[in-house]
């Protein structure tokens, strides 16, 4: 029995499983999903778990069941590309004939001393649970700082304001405005929402080190009761350790079929792959569906047709009643993008999206 191993049951991993199993998966092959948890966490909503406006249970999607799908739970410690083997913590290695790496990302601290030790993360279910505990244990009128004014930072700050009206919340951003990757009209809308809801934003902040209870902006000490890191991401350590070509962001360089060129039996999907899109759940899912088509074509002895990936846009929330987004080149603001995001979440929970 040949083995097709998928590392990671996130957006990319699950989309690939669906694409493979829904289209004449070979009878002589076993599909093995390896993940540290027995469910997919809806990572785009971890900010709500951290803030306390969504429960742990709300953000779980059960993995599918199929006679040819084996689910194995554990921590991947390394990948041996030469011997075609995945090593697991405290368990026997898993050998593979085909492998897809869809392990996602982790925080990137840019070498800032103390950032990994003294800030809170929303990158994994486990770390987000701990962040929830830390944020909601802050005493009334305490100071919370969100380091990073991108999408995750903005949503975390807004959701925390809804959950804890008593807290003093400040976003510390190194750029000139929050949401620097969005049009300025969107940034201005979000800044106004923050002003109306008493969330502070500070621009041109260069965090140089973090200590227990202190974030340093050069010589300035910013005292905090809890700091949340949303200041950058990178592929997980298992991927960082792979001795293969990578782009400046540490993502694995892949060919047009999303294979590692020197190891064509290995595919890389999502945040770990060097593709012309910013890391996102939507990009991971779209690439995974493309990879499923490629694999089926190759198994049939055909030349794969690479269909161009078209992303629908990006949506963000400002609490439960307002939102923002970019659909193509069109900016959207207000109630409609929040409703749209709720609809996308509803579909993903029911495996429709």
Short mmCIF file of C-alpha atoms in Angstrom, two decimals, residues 13-314:
data_model
loop_
_atom_site.label_atom_id
_atom_site.label_comp_id
_atom_site.label_asym_id
_atom_site.label_seq_id
_atom_site.Cartn_x
_atom_site.Cartn_y
_atom_site.Cartn_z
CA UNK A 13 -4.30 20.39 4.18
CA UNK A 14 -8.07 19.96 4.36
CA UNK A 15 -8.66 21.43 0.90
CA UNK A 16 -6.11 18.99 -0.52
CA UNK A 17 -7.74 16.04 1.24
CA UNK A 18 -11.11 16.99 -0.21
CA UNK A 19 -9.63 17.50 -3.67
CA UNK A 20 -7.89 14.12 -3.62
CA UNK A 21 -10.68 12.00 -2.13
CA UNK A 22 -13.47 13.54 -4.22
CA UNK A 23 -11.89 12.52 -7.51
CA UNK A 24 -11.08 8.80 -7.83
CA UNK A 25 -8.33 8.43 -5.23
CA UNK A 26 -6.27 5.30 -6.11
CA UNK A 27 -7.41 2.17 -4.29
CA UNK A 28 -3.84 1.07 -3.59
CA UNK A 29 -3.01 4.24 -1.67
CA UNK A 30 -3.51 5.29 1.95
CA UNK A 31 -3.96 8.98 2.74
CA UNK A 32 -2.42 9.87 6.11
CA UNK A 33 -3.14 13.20 7.80
CA UNK A 34 -0.76 14.18 10.60
CA UNK A 35 -1.75 17.03 12.91
CA UNK A 36 -1.06 17.91 16.51
CA UNK A 37 -4.79 18.32 17.26
CA UNK A 38 -7.83 16.15 16.43
CA UNK A 39 -9.60 19.00 14.63
CA UNK A 40 -8.90 22.00 12.43
CA UNK A 41 -8.75 25.31 14.26
CA UNK A 42 -10.31 28.23 12.38
CA UNK A 43 -7.17 30.29 12.56
CA UNK A 44 -8.65 33.39 10.95
CA UNK A 45 -10.80 33.72 14.10
CA UNK A 46 -8.16 33.12 16.76
CA UNK A 47 -8.25 36.82 17.62
CA UNK A 48 -11.83 36.29 18.89
CA UNK A 49 -10.75 33.35 21.06
CA UNK A 50 -7.93 35.47 22.48
CA UNK A 51 -10.31 38.33 23.22
CA UNK A 52 -12.92 36.08 24.80
CA UNK A 53 -15.76 36.71 22.33
CA UNK A 54 -15.64 33.20 20.82
CA UNK A 55 -15.32 29.88 22.60
CA UNK A 56 -12.73 27.21 21.92
CA UNK A 57 -15.50 24.90 20.69
CA UNK A 58 -16.82 27.52 18.23
CA UNK A 59 -13.51 27.51 16.37
CA UNK A 60 -13.13 23.79 15.74
CA UNK A 61 -13.89 21.91 12.51
CA UNK A 62 -13.86 18.13 12.71
CA UNK A 63 -11.66 16.31 10.21
CA UNK A 64 -13.52 14.28 7.57
CA UNK A 65 -13.95 10.53 7.72
CA UNK A 66 -13.12 8.29 4.76
CA UNK A 67 -12.13 4.61 4.44
CA UNK A 68 -8.78 5.58 2.85
CA UNK A 69 -8.01 8.41 5.28
CA UNK A 70 -5.96 7.68 8.39
CA UNK A 71 -5.63 10.44 11.00
CA UNK A 72 -2.56 10.47 13.21
CA UNK A 73 -2.01 12.99 15.97
CA UNK A 74 1.42 14.12 17.03
CA UNK A 75 4.15 16.73 16.74
CA UNK A 76 6.29 16.62 13.59
CA UNK A 77 9.92 17.14 14.63
CA UNK A 78 11.70 16.82 11.26
CA UNK A 79 11.33 15.70 7.66
CA UNK A 80 13.92 13.41 6.05
CA UNK A 81 13.60 14.18 2.35
CA UNK A 82 16.29 11.70 1.33
CA UNK A 83 14.81 8.68 3.12
CA UNK A 84 11.20 9.83 2.58
CA UNK A 85 10.36 9.80 6.26
CA UNK A 86 8.53 12.06 8.70
CA UNK A 87 9.81 12.00 12.29
CA UNK A 88 7.36 12.44 15.15
CA UNK A 89 7.97 13.36 18.78
CA UNK A 90 7.81 10.25 20.95
CA UNK A 91 6.50 8.04 18.14
CA UNK A 92 7.68 5.89 15.24
CA UNK A 93 8.62 7.64 11.99
CA UNK A 94 6.11 7.63 9.12
CA UNK A 95 7.43 6.71 5.68
CA UNK A 96 5.83 8.16 2.57
CA UNK A 97 5.65 7.77 -1.18
CA UNK A 98 4.14 11.24 -1.59
CA UNK A 99 4.25 14.09 0.89
CA UNK A 100 2.51 17.45 1.20
CA UNK A 101 3.85 19.98 3.68
CA UNK A 102 1.02 22.24 4.86
CA UNK A 103 2.21 23.09 8.35
CA UNK A 104 1.46 26.80 8.30
CA UNK A 105 3.34 29.57 10.03
CA UNK A 106 4.61 30.75 13.37
CA UNK A 107 5.53 34.14 14.81
CA UNK A 108 8.53 35.99 13.41
CA UNK A 109 10.19 38.08 16.08
CA UNK A 110 12.84 39.69 13.85
CA UNK A 111 15.56 38.91 16.39
CA UNK A 112 14.06 41.28 18.97
CA UNK A 113 15.33 40.21 22.43
CA UNK A 114 12.58 39.06 24.77
CA UNK A 115 9.80 39.21 22.18
CA UNK A 116 9.28 35.46 22.15
CA UNK A 117 9.40 35.24 25.95
CA UNK A 118 7.37 38.25 27.07
CA UNK A 119 4.66 38.63 24.43
CA UNK A 120 1.58 36.52 23.79
CA UNK A 121 0.84 34.69 20.55
CA UNK A 122 -2.26 33.85 18.51
CA UNK A 123 -0.54 31.50 16.07
CA UNK A 124 -1.65 28.14 17.50
CA UNK A 125 -4.76 26.99 19.33
CA UNK A 126 -2.69 26.29 22.42
CA UNK A 127 -0.91 29.65 22.45
CA UNK A 128 -4.20 31.47 21.79
CA UNK A 129 -5.80 29.76 24.79
CA UNK A 130 -2.92 31.03 26.92
CA UNK A 131 -3.30 34.52 25.44
CA UNK A 132 -7.01 34.47 26.29
CA UNK A 133 -6.13 33.61 29.88
CA UNK A 134 -3.53 36.37 30.09
CA UNK A 135 -5.69 39.08 28.51
CA UNK A 136 -8.77 38.30 30.52
CA UNK A 137 -6.81 38.17 33.77
CA UNK A 138 -5.66 41.78 33.29
CA UNK A 139 -7.17 43.85 36.05
CA UNK A 140 -9.72 46.57 35.23
CA UNK A 141 -8.19 49.62 33.53
CA UNK A 142 -4.99 47.74 32.81
CA UNK A 143 -2.82 48.41 29.76
CA UNK A 144 -2.74 46.02 26.82
CA UNK A 145 -0.45 46.55 23.82
CA UNK A 146 -0.86 44.91 20.41
CA UNK A 147 2.49 44.88 18.61
CA UNK A 148 1.77 45.08 14.89
CA UNK A 149 -0.94 47.01 13.05
CA UNK A 150 -1.75 44.53 10.29
CA UNK A 151 -4.96 42.57 9.88
CA UNK A 152 -4.44 40.33 12.94
CA UNK A 153 -3.45 43.23 15.18
CA UNK A 154 -6.41 45.37 14.14
CA UNK A 155 -8.93 42.55 14.61
CA UNK A 156 -7.46 41.57 17.97
CA UNK A 157 -7.58 45.15 19.27
CA UNK A 158 -11.17 45.69 18.08
CA UNK A 159 -12.42 42.39 19.47
CA UNK A 160 -10.72 42.97 22.81
CA UNK A 161 -12.36 46.38 23.03
CA UNK A 162 -15.75 44.71 22.62
CA UNK A 163 -14.89 42.07 25.23
CA UNK A 164 -13.23 44.39 27.76
CA UNK A 165 -14.52 47.99 27.56
CA UNK A 166 -12.51 48.80 30.70
CA UNK A 167 -9.03 48.13 29.29
CA UNK A 168 -6.60 50.64 27.86
CA UNK A 169 -5.72 49.17 24.46
CA UNK A 170 -2.92 50.46 22.23
CA UNK A 171 -1.65 49.24 18.86
CA UNK A 172 2.09 49.77 18.37
CA UNK A 173 2.94 49.82 14.66
CA UNK A 174 6.24 50.44 12.91
CA UNK A 175 4.58 51.98 9.83
CA UNK A 176 2.91 55.31 9.32
CA UNK A 177 -0.61 53.85 9.51
CA UNK A 178 -2.40 50.65 10.49
CA UNK A 179 -3.26 48.22 7.67
CA UNK A 180 -0.45 49.55 5.48
CA UNK A 181 -1.17 46.85 2.84
CA UNK A 182 -4.72 48.21 2.39
CA UNK A 183 -5.75 51.42 0.60
CA UNK A 184 -5.46 54.53 2.73
CA UNK A 185 -9.24 55.00 2.79
CA UNK A 186 -9.57 51.70 4.66
CA UNK A 187 -6.86 52.69 7.13
CA UNK A 188 -8.58 56.01 7.79
CA UNK A 189 -11.91 54.25 8.37
CA UNK A 190 -10.32 51.85 10.86
CA UNK A 191 -8.43 54.67 12.60
CA UNK A 192 -11.72 56.56 13.01
CA UNK A 193 -13.38 53.44 14.44
CA UNK A 194 -10.53 53.14 16.91
CA UNK A 195 -10.90 56.82 17.92
CA UNK A 196 -14.65 56.37 18.41
CA UNK A 197 -14.06 53.27 20.55
CA UNK A 198 -11.05 54.62 22.48
CA UNK A 199 -8.42 52.29 21.07
CA UNK A 200 -5.08 54.07 20.81
CA UNK A 201 -2.75 53.69 17.83
CA UNK A 202 0.89 54.71 17.77
CA UNK A 203 2.83 54.75 14.51
CA UNK A 204 6.56 54.67 13.75
CA UNK A 205 7.20 52.48 16.79
CA UNK A 206 10.42 50.50 16.53
CA UNK A 207 10.31 47.79 19.18
CA UNK A 208 13.93 46.98 20.04
CA UNK A 209 13.44 44.70 23.04
CA UNK A 210 10.77 43.38 25.38
CA UNK A 211 11.01 42.68 29.09
CA UNK A 212 8.44 41.47 31.59
CA UNK A 213 5.89 44.28 31.63
CA UNK A 214 7.90 46.64 29.39
CA UNK A 215 8.07 47.15 25.62
CA UNK A 216 10.98 49.33 24.55
CA UNK A 217 10.67 51.78 21.66
CA UNK A 218 14.32 52.77 21.47
CA UNK A 219 15.00 54.39 24.85
CA UNK A 220 11.30 54.82 25.62
CA UNK A 221 9.88 52.30 28.08
CA UNK A 222 6.22 51.47 27.39
CA UNK A 223 4.75 49.79 30.47
CA UNK A 224 2.20 47.07 29.81
CA UNK A 225 0.12 44.50 31.66
CA UNK A 226 -0.03 42.25 28.59
CA UNK A 227 1.45 42.44 25.11
CA UNK A 228 0.23 40.47 22.08
CA UNK A 229 2.59 39.85 19.17
CA UNK A 230 1.11 40.28 15.68
CA UNK A 231 4.29 41.72 14.20
CA UNK A 232 5.17 39.14 11.55
CA UNK A 233 5.08 35.49 10.59
CA UNK A 234 7.38 32.87 9.09
CA UNK A 235 7.15 29.15 8.24
CA UNK A 236 7.26 26.76 11.18
CA UNK A 237 10.61 25.47 12.46
CA UNK A 238 10.31 22.09 10.72
CA UNK A 239 10.27 23.94 7.40
CA UNK A 240 12.99 26.37 8.49
CA UNK A 241 15.22 23.34 9.11
CA UNK A 242 14.77 21.89 5.60
CA UNK A 243 17.91 22.18 3.48
CA UNK A 244 16.17 23.34 0.30
CA UNK A 245 16.07 26.69 -1.54
CA UNK A 246 13.89 29.32 0.14
CA UNK A 247 12.80 32.88 -0.60
CA UNK A 248 13.79 35.84 1.63
CA UNK A 249 10.76 35.17 3.83
CA UNK A 250 11.91 31.61 4.51
CA UNK A 251 9.22 30.01 2.34
CA UNK A 252 10.17 26.98 0.25
CA UNK A 253 10.79 27.65 -3.43
CA UNK A 254 8.48 25.41 -5.49
CA UNK A 255 7.95 24.80 -9.21
CA UNK A 256 4.75 25.44 -11.17
CA UNK A 257 3.30 22.19 -9.80
CA UNK A 258 4.04 23.28 -6.19
CA UNK A 259 6.70 20.57 -5.90
CA UNK A 260 10.14 20.94 -4.36
CA UNK A 261 12.18 20.76 -7.62
CA UNK A 262 14.76 18.26 -6.32
CA UNK A 263 12.06 16.17 -4.61
CA UNK A 264 9.07 16.04 -7.01
CA UNK A 265 7.20 13.64 -4.71
CA UNK A 266 7.01 16.46 -2.13
CA UNK A 267 4.46 19.28 -2.46
CA UNK A 268 4.39 22.44 -0.35
CA UNK A 269 1.12 24.26 0.25
CA UNK A 270 0.07 27.46 2.00
CA UNK A 271 2.20 29.62 4.29
CA UNK A 272 5.28 27.40 3.81
CA UNK A 273 5.33 27.77 0.00
CA UNK A 274 6.87 30.63 -1.97
CA UNK A 275 3.84 31.65 -4.04
CA UNK A 276 2.93 35.13 -5.36
CA UNK A 277 0.37 35.78 -2.61
CA UNK A 278 0.61 36.94 0.96
CA UNK A 279 0.05 34.08 3.42
CA UNK A 280 -3.68 33.60 4.02
CA UNK A 281 -6.27 30.89 4.53
CA UNK A 282 -7.79 31.71 1.16
CA UNK A 283 -4.49 31.41 -0.72
CA UNK A 284 -3.69 28.11 1.02
CA UNK A 285 -7.04 26.62 0.08
CA UNK A 286 -6.86 27.81 -3.52
CA UNK A 287 -3.32 26.49 -3.99
CA UNK A 288 -4.27 23.15 -2.42
CA UNK A 289 -7.15 22.70 -4.86
CA UNK A 290 -4.75 23.47 -7.70
CA UNK A 291 -2.28 20.88 -6.33
CA UNK A 292 -5.04 18.24 -6.14
CA UNK A 293 -5.75 18.79 -9.86
CA UNK A 294 -2.03 18.54 -10.64
CA UNK A 295 -1.67 15.27 -8.73
CA UNK A 296 -4.66 13.64 -10.38
CA UNK A 297 -3.36 14.65 -13.83
CA UNK A 298 0.11 13.27 -13.11
CA UNK A 299 -1.38 9.99 -11.84
CA UNK A 300 -3.28 9.69 -15.12
CA UNK A 301 -0.10 10.31 -17.11
CA UNK A 302 -1.41 13.66 -18.36
CA UNK A 303 0.27 17.07 -18.44
CA UNK A 304 -1.36 19.14 -15.67
CA UNK A 305 -3.20 22.30 -16.68
CA UNK A 306 -2.33 25.05 -14.24
CA UNK A 307 -5.35 27.22 -13.64
CA UNK A 308 -4.51 30.69 -12.41
CA UNK A 309 -5.41 31.32 -8.79
CA UNK A 310 -7.89 34.14 -8.29
CA UNK A 311 -8.43 35.29 -4.71
CA UNK A 312 -11.78 36.83 -3.84
CA UNK A 313 -10.42 39.49 -1.52
CA UNK A 314 -9.68 40.13 2.14
#
